[in-house]
XYZ file of C-alpha atoms in Angstrom:
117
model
C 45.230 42.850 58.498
C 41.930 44.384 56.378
C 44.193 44.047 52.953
C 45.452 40.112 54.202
C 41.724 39.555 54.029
C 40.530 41.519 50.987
C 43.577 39.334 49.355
C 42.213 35.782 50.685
C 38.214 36.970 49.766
C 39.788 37.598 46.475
C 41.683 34.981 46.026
C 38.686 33.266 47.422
C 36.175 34.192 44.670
C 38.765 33.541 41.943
C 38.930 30.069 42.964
C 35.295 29.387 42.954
C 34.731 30.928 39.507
C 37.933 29.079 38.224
C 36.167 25.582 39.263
C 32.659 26.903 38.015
C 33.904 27.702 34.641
C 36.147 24.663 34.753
C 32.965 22.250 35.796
C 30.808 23.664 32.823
C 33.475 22.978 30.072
C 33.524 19.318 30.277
C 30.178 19.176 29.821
C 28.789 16.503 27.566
C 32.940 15.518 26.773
C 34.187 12.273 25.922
C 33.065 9.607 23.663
C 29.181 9.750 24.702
C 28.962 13.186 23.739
C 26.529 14.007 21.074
C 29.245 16.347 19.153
C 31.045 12.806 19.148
C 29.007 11.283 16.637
C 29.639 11.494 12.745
C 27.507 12.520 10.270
C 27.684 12.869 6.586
C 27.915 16.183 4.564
C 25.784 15.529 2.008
C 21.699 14.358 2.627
C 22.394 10.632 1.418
C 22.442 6.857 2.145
C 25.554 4.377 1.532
C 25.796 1.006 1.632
C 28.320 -1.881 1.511
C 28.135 -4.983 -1.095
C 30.881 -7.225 -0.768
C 34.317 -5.357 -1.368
C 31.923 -3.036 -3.622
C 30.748 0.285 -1.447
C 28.179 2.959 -2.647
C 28.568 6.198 -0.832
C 26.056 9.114 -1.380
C 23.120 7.824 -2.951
C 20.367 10.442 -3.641
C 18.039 11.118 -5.882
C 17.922 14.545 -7.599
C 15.055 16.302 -5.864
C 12.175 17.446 -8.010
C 11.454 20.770 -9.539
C 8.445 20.716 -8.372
C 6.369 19.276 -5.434
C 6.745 15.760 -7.132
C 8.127 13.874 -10.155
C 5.018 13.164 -12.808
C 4.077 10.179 -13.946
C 6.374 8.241 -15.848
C 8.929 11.307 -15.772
C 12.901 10.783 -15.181
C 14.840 11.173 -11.678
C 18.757 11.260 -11.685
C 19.873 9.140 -9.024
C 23.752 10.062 -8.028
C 26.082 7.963 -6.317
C 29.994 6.840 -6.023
C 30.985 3.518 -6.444
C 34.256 2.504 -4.370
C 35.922 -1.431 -5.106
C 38.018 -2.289 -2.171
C 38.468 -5.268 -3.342
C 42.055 -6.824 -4.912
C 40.714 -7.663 -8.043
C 39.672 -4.561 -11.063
C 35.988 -4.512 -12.179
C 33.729 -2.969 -14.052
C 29.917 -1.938 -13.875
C 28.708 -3.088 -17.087
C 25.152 -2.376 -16.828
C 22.349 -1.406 -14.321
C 18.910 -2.644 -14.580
C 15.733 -2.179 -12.191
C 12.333 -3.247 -12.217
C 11.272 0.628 -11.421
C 12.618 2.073 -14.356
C 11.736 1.624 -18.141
C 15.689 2.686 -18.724
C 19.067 3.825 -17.036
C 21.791 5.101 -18.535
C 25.476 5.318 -16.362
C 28.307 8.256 -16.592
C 31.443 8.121 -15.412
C 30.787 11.938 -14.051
C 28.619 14.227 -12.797
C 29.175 16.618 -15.559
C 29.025 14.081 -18.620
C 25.328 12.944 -17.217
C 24.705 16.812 -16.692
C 25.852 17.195 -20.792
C 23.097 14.464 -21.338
C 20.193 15.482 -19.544
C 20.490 18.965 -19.848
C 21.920 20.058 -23.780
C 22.813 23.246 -24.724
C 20.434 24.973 -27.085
């Protein structure tokens, strides 16, 4: 009769920490769940322009605590055509900058801005 008993209080404890672990693993599950939500590797904005996207736009940080006056930034993205149809960037222009210059790779504009001695 006492080992019937130690058996059920046993069996009785196992089955209350079975259903506590079991309650505290499907916590925050599903499709609200903050481990849900995507986010991108790399610290960057994209953007969508027609069938044209531009993924990973950043600009170079600084060497220091800020660009000077008039100084260059490298500004880095990828441009993806989903469209049907080929094209080709030609050229870039902007207001903020006296010049740009476009590579077709992070090591060509690397070769540019950096030479070898």
């Amino acid at each position: 009769m006492r080992a019937l008993r130690g058996t059920r209080r046993r069996f009785a404890i196992g089955l209350v920490a079975l259903c506590a672990a079991l309650g505290t693993t499907s916590c925050a599950a599903g499709q609200h769940a903050m481990t849900a939500n995507e986010s991108p590797a790399i610290d960057a904005v994209s953007a969508t322009v027609g069938t044209i996207d531009l993924r990973g736009i950043a600009i170079t940080p600084p060497s220091g605590p800020s660009y000077p006056q008039g100084g260059s930034a490298t500004l880095t993205l990828v441009i993806v055509n989903n469209g049907q149809q080929a094209d080709r960037l030609t050229n870039v222009t902007t207001p903020a900058a006296a010049s740009a210059a476009v590579y077709d790779s992070a090591s060509a504009a690397s070769a540019v801005l950096s030479p070898s001695s």
